């Protein structure tokens, strides 16, 4: 019929249009015209959602559909990851610092830096540090990481660990620093860059006399004899090289992290 002939003709035109935009044009135009610098983009923060997190409360304006305590939350894309399955990350850089918060975690005041002198603070019975104005100063360990999905696609993020999370951070740091791989020249071993291997981060329940919460758990994905991400991830070489580049950007202060003035219940334990 005439209608079928018109439909077929339209299909042919669509196919011809698609062929015009071939792979060479796609590659040529990739990222062209974005006009975006590092100042225009934010690195997301990843944190574990708790019972008191607004993202898990259906009547809260910050609610995220399907979010549950124990899920891992990306504060830029607002994506949540299953905490039991966890996420694979490649650590790029690490630093310990001190973060100042308003009373009762009423909002972020600022980053005091890694060399902050805590002598002006007074510790309470739980060892928490408070300034004379009532603000709390919290030791916080931070990791810039690449989050790697099942297909090897990776993207940067920041993970902060404080309070009860510091024990997890110290364990992770020990894993990084104690790793010894065969020396490339065949003699002895070396401690490789932290982005030589990947880690699986999940959430696990913890509790003490003050309450219960969800905390990080860290496990190494590829051990010393495995060849690390270079041998085990389809994009391992790309990740390794980009991690070297990203590390320098962090060092030069070129990376801007998404602000996140929310703190969850696990920071109180």
Short mmCIF file of C-alpha atoms in Angstrom, two decimals:
data_model
loop_
_atom_site.label_atom_id
_atom_site.label_comp_id
_atom_site.label_asym_id
_atom_site.label_seq_id
_atom_site.Cartn_x
_atom_site.Cartn_y
_atom_site.Cartn_z
CA UNK A 1 0.00 0.00 0.00
CA UNK A 2 0.99 3.65 -0.30
CA UNK A 3 1.36 4.01 3.49
CA UNK A 4 3.80 1.10 3.60
CA UNK A 5 5.83 2.57 0.78
CA UNK A 6 6.03 5.95 2.57
CA UNK A 7 7.07 4.22 5.82
CA UNK A 8 9.77 2.23 4.00
CA UNK A 9 11.08 5.39 2.37
CA UNK A 10 11.29 7.10 5.76
CA UNK A 11 13.20 4.15 7.19
CA UNK A 12 15.71 4.33 4.33
CA UNK A 13 16.21 8.07 4.92
CA UNK A 14 16.82 7.45 8.63
CA UNK A 15 19.41 4.78 7.82
CA UNK A 16 21.16 7.05 5.35
CA UNK A 17 21.26 9.87 7.94
CA UNK A 18 22.77 7.54 10.52
CA UNK A 19 25.44 6.41 8.07
CA UNK A 20 26.40 10.04 7.37
CA UNK A 21 27.25 10.46 11.06
CA UNK A 22 29.91 7.77 10.90
CA UNK A 23 32.44 6.75 13.51
CA UNK A 24 35.01 9.29 12.31
CA UNK A 25 32.62 12.18 12.91
CA UNK A 26 31.70 10.81 16.33
CA UNK A 27 35.36 10.65 17.29
CA UNK A 28 36.09 14.08 15.83
CA UNK A 29 33.24 15.68 17.75
CA UNK A 30 33.85 13.88 21.04
CA UNK A 31 34.04 16.52 23.80
CA UNK A 32 34.23 19.24 21.13
CA UNK A 33 32.40 22.42 22.03
CA UNK A 34 31.80 21.50 25.66
CA UNK A 35 33.92 24.47 26.77
CA UNK A 36 34.09 23.00 30.26
CA UNK A 37 37.12 23.31 32.51
CA UNK A 38 37.80 21.72 35.89
CA UNK A 39 36.15 24.79 37.43
CA UNK A 40 32.87 23.83 35.77
CA UNK A 41 32.72 20.27 37.07
CA UNK A 42 32.34 18.59 40.44
CA UNK A 43 33.86 15.37 41.74
CA UNK A 44 31.11 13.51 43.63
CA UNK A 45 31.34 12.31 47.19
CA UNK A 46 30.36 8.75 48.06
CA UNK A 47 28.94 7.91 51.48
CA UNK A 48 26.93 5.19 53.15
CA UNK A 49 23.29 6.00 53.84
CA UNK A 50 22.13 5.54 57.42
CA UNK A 51 18.73 5.17 59.09
CA UNK A 52 18.66 8.93 59.62
CA UNK A 53 19.76 9.93 56.11
CA UNK A 54 17.22 12.16 54.33
CA UNK A 55 17.72 10.13 51.13
CA UNK A 56 15.96 7.11 52.73
CA UNK A 57 12.98 9.07 54.10
CA UNK A 58 10.10 9.05 51.63
CA UNK A 59 8.57 12.26 52.99
CA UNK A 60 11.86 14.17 52.80
CA UNK A 61 12.61 16.45 49.85
CA UNK A 62 16.02 14.77 49.48
CA UNK A 63 14.51 11.29 49.21
CA UNK A 64 16.01 9.08 46.49
CA UNK A 65 13.73 6.44 45.02
CA UNK A 66 14.77 2.98 46.18
CA UNK A 67 17.41 4.24 48.62
CA UNK A 68 17.88 2.19 51.79
CA UNK A 69 20.19 2.32 54.81
CA UNK A 70 23.45 0.66 53.80
CA UNK A 71 23.30 1.81 50.20
CA UNK A 72 26.25 3.81 48.87
CA UNK A 73 25.16 7.26 47.69
CA UNK A 74 26.68 9.48 44.97
CA UNK A 75 25.78 13.06 45.89
CA UNK A 76 26.18 14.43 42.33
CA UNK A 77 24.34 11.87 40.18
CA UNK A 78 22.15 10.88 43.19
CA UNK A 79 22.73 7.27 42.20
CA UNK A 80 22.65 4.61 44.89
CA UNK A 81 24.65 1.37 44.88
CA UNK A 82 23.70 -1.81 46.70
CA UNK A 83 25.89 -1.85 49.82
CA UNK A 84 25.98 -5.65 50.00
CA UNK A 85 27.30 -5.97 46.44
CA UNK A 86 29.43 -2.88 46.92
CA UNK A 87 31.54 -0.99 44.42
CA UNK A 88 34.96 -1.58 42.91
CA UNK A 89 37.30 1.34 43.37
CA UNK A 90 40.89 2.12 42.42
CA UNK A 91 42.43 4.50 44.98
CA UNK A 92 44.36 7.38 43.43
CA UNK A 93 45.43 9.64 46.31
CA UNK A 94 44.97 9.80 50.06
CA UNK A 95 45.19 12.50 52.70
CA UNK A 96 44.24 12.88 56.35
CA UNK A 97 42.75 16.21 57.40
CA UNK A 98 40.59 17.92 60.03
CA UNK A 99 37.07 19.09 59.18
CA UNK A 100 35.22 21.71 61.25
CA UNK A 101 31.46 21.34 61.73
CA UNK A 102 28.80 23.52 63.33
CA UNK A 103 27.31 22.22 66.62
CA UNK A 104 25.33 18.98 66.27
CA UNK A 105 26.69 18.64 62.73
CA UNK A 106 24.55 21.59 61.71
CA UNK A 107 26.66 22.27 58.63
CA UNK A 108 30.15 22.24 57.23
CA UNK A 109 32.39 25.14 58.33
CA UNK A 110 35.60 24.25 56.52
CA UNK A 111 38.67 22.13 56.04
CA UNK A 112 41.33 22.88 58.67
CA UNK A 113 43.99 20.95 56.76
CA UNK A 114 46.20 17.97 57.61
CA UNK A 115 48.54 19.91 59.93
CA UNK A 116 45.87 21.54 62.08
CA UNK A 117 46.95 22.10 65.71
CA UNK A 118 44.21 20.61 67.89
CA UNK A 119 45.56 22.20 71.08
CA UNK A 120 42.83 24.86 70.92
CA UNK A 121 40.21 22.11 71.10
CA UNK A 122 38.81 20.45 74.19
CA UNK A 123 37.95 16.75 74.14
CA UNK A 124 34.70 15.49 75.69
CA UNK A 125 34.22 12.18 77.47
CA UNK A 126 34.04 10.35 74.12
CA UNK A 127 37.22 11.96 72.84
CA UNK A 128 35.46 14.27 70.38
CA UNK A 129 37.18 17.60 69.79
CA UNK A 130 35.34 20.91 70.25
CA UNK A 131 36.39 24.50 69.71
CA UNK A 132 35.51 27.25 72.23
CA UNK A 133 32.70 28.39 69.90
CA UNK A 134 31.08 24.94 70.12
CA UNK A 135 32.07 23.75 66.66
CA UNK A 136 33.36 20.20 66.36
CA UNK A 137 36.65 19.32 64.67
CA UNK A 138 36.71 15.83 63.17
CA UNK A 139 39.72 13.88 61.98
CA UNK A 140 38.84 12.72 58.47
CA UNK A 141 40.70 10.49 56.03
CA UNK A 142 39.94 11.12 52.36
CA UNK A 143 40.52 9.03 49.24
CA UNK A 144 40.23 10.15 45.66
CA UNK A 145 39.21 7.02 43.77
CA UNK A 146 38.05 5.80 40.39
CA UNK A 147 34.78 3.87 40.62
CA UNK A 148 34.93 1.01 38.10
CA UNK A 149 31.79 -0.69 36.78
CA UNK A 150 31.42 -4.24 35.45
CA UNK A 151 32.40 -3.13 31.94
CA UNK A 152 35.58 -1.37 33.06
CA UNK A 153 34.10 2.12 32.69
CA UNK A 154 35.52 4.37 35.41
CA UNK A 155 34.79 7.77 36.95
CA UNK A 156 36.35 9.81 39.81
CA UNK A 157 34.86 10.21 43.28
CA UNK A 158 35.88 11.12 46.82
CA UNK A 159 35.36 8.89 49.86
CA UNK A 160 35.71 10.29 53.39
CA UNK A 161 36.09 8.17 56.52
CA UNK A 162 35.85 9.60 60.04
CA UNK A 163 34.96 8.56 63.59
CA UNK A 164 34.24 4.81 63.48
CA UNK A 165 35.31 4.82 59.85
CA UNK A 166 38.89 5.68 60.83
CA UNK A 167 39.51 2.06 61.85
CA UNK A 168 38.45 0.97 58.38
CA UNK A 169 40.66 3.64 56.84
CA UNK A 170 43.70 2.54 58.84
CA UNK A 171 43.14 -1.05 57.75
CA UNK A 172 42.86 0.08 54.12
CA UNK A 173 46.04 2.11 54.45
CA UNK A 174 47.83 -0.91 55.88
CA UNK A 175 46.71 -3.04 52.94
CA UNK A 176 48.02 -0.41 50.53
CA UNK A 177 51.36 0.03 52.26
CA UNK A 178 52.04 -3.65 52.97
CA UNK A 179 51.40 -4.79 49.40
CA UNK A 180 54.58 -6.12 47.80
CA UNK A 181 54.66 -7.21 44.17
CA UNK A 182 57.48 -8.89 42.23
CA UNK A 183 60.09 -6.38 41.09
CA UNK A 184 59.92 -5.76 37.32
CA UNK A 185 63.60 -6.75 36.97
CA UNK A 186 62.88 -10.10 38.61
CA UNK A 187 64.84 -9.44 41.80
CA UNK A 188 62.98 -8.83 45.06
CA UNK A 189 59.73 -6.91 45.49
CA UNK A 190 58.39 -3.36 45.44
CA UNK A 191 55.46 -1.54 47.02
CA UNK A 192 53.52 -0.34 43.94
CA UNK A 193 51.42 2.79 43.48
CA UNK A 194 48.11 2.56 45.33
CA UNK A 195 46.32 2.43 41.96
CA UNK A 196 48.10 -0.80 40.97
CA UNK A 197 45.18 -2.81 42.33
CA UNK A 198 41.47 -2.34 43.04
CA UNK A 199 39.35 -2.79 46.15
CA UNK A 200 35.78 -3.84 46.79
CA UNK A 201 33.98 -1.47 49.18
CA UNK A 202 30.79 -2.71 50.82
CA UNK A 203 28.71 -1.63 53.80
CA UNK A 204 28.33 -3.70 56.97
CA UNK A 205 26.29 -3.20 60.16
CA UNK A 206 28.08 -2.23 63.36
CA UNK A 207 26.96 -1.25 66.84
CA UNK A 208 28.09 -0.25 70.31
CA UNK A 209 26.45 0.99 73.51
CA UNK A 210 25.50 4.25 71.78
CA UNK A 211 23.63 2.72 68.85
CA UNK A 212 23.96 0.98 65.50
CA UNK A 213 25.04 2.15 62.06
CA UNK A 214 26.42 1.02 58.71
CA UNK A 215 30.15 1.22 58.10
CA UNK A 216 32.63 0.55 55.31
CA UNK A 217 34.28 -2.80 54.65
CA UNK A 218 37.32 -2.93 52.35
CA UNK A 219 38.72 -5.98 50.55
CA UNK A 220 41.49 -6.20 47.96
CA UNK A 221 40.38 -7.46 44.55
CA UNK A 222 43.72 -8.44 43.00
CA UNK A 223 46.59 -9.74 45.15
CA UNK A 224 50.34 -9.37 44.72
CA UNK A 225 50.71 -12.22 42.23
CA UNK A 226 47.67 -11.32 40.11
CA UNK A 227 49.14 -8.55 37.97
CA UNK A 228 46.76 -5.98 39.46
CA UNK A 229 44.35 -3.91 37.37
CA UNK A 230 46.73 -4.06 34.38
CA UNK A 231 46.16 -7.80 34.05
CA UNK A 232 42.62 -8.11 35.36
CA UNK A 233 40.56 -5.17 34.08
CA UNK A 234 39.80 -4.58 30.38
CA UNK A 235 40.56 -0.89 30.86
CA UNK A 236 43.30 -1.44 33.42
CA UNK A 237 46.04 0.31 31.46
CA UNK A 238 43.80 3.32 30.80
CA UNK A 239 42.85 3.52 34.46
CA UNK A 240 46.47 3.29 35.61
CA UNK A 241 47.66 6.04 33.25
CA UNK A 242 44.71 8.30 34.04
CA UNK A 243 45.27 7.75 37.78
CA UNK A 244 48.83 9.07 37.40
CA UNK A 245 47.47 12.13 35.62
CA UNK A 246 44.63 12.63 38.10
CA UNK A 247 47.04 12.34 41.05
CA UNK A 248 49.00 15.29 39.67
CA UNK A 249 45.82 17.33 39.21
CA UNK A 250 44.89 16.74 42.85
CA UNK A 251 48.38 17.69 43.95
CA UNK A 252 48.20 20.92 41.92
CA UNK A 253 44.78 21.80 43.36
CA UNK A 254 43.00 21.52 40.01
CA UNK A 255 40.28 19.16 41.25
CA UNK A 256 37.06 20.59 42.67
CA UNK A 257 35.01 18.35 44.95
CA UNK A 258 31.26 18.57 45.37
CA UNK A 259 30.29 20.23 48.65
CA UNK A 260 28.47 17.96 51.06
CA UNK A 261 27.48 19.48 54.38
CA UNK A 262 25.49 16.45 55.48
CA UNK A 263 26.85 13.97 57.95
CA UNK A 264 25.18 10.74 58.90
CA UNK A 265 24.69 8.91 62.13
CA UNK A 266 27.79 6.72 61.83
CA UNK A 267 29.97 9.78 62.39
CA UNK A 268 28.75 9.94 65.96
CA UNK A 269 30.11 6.53 66.93
#
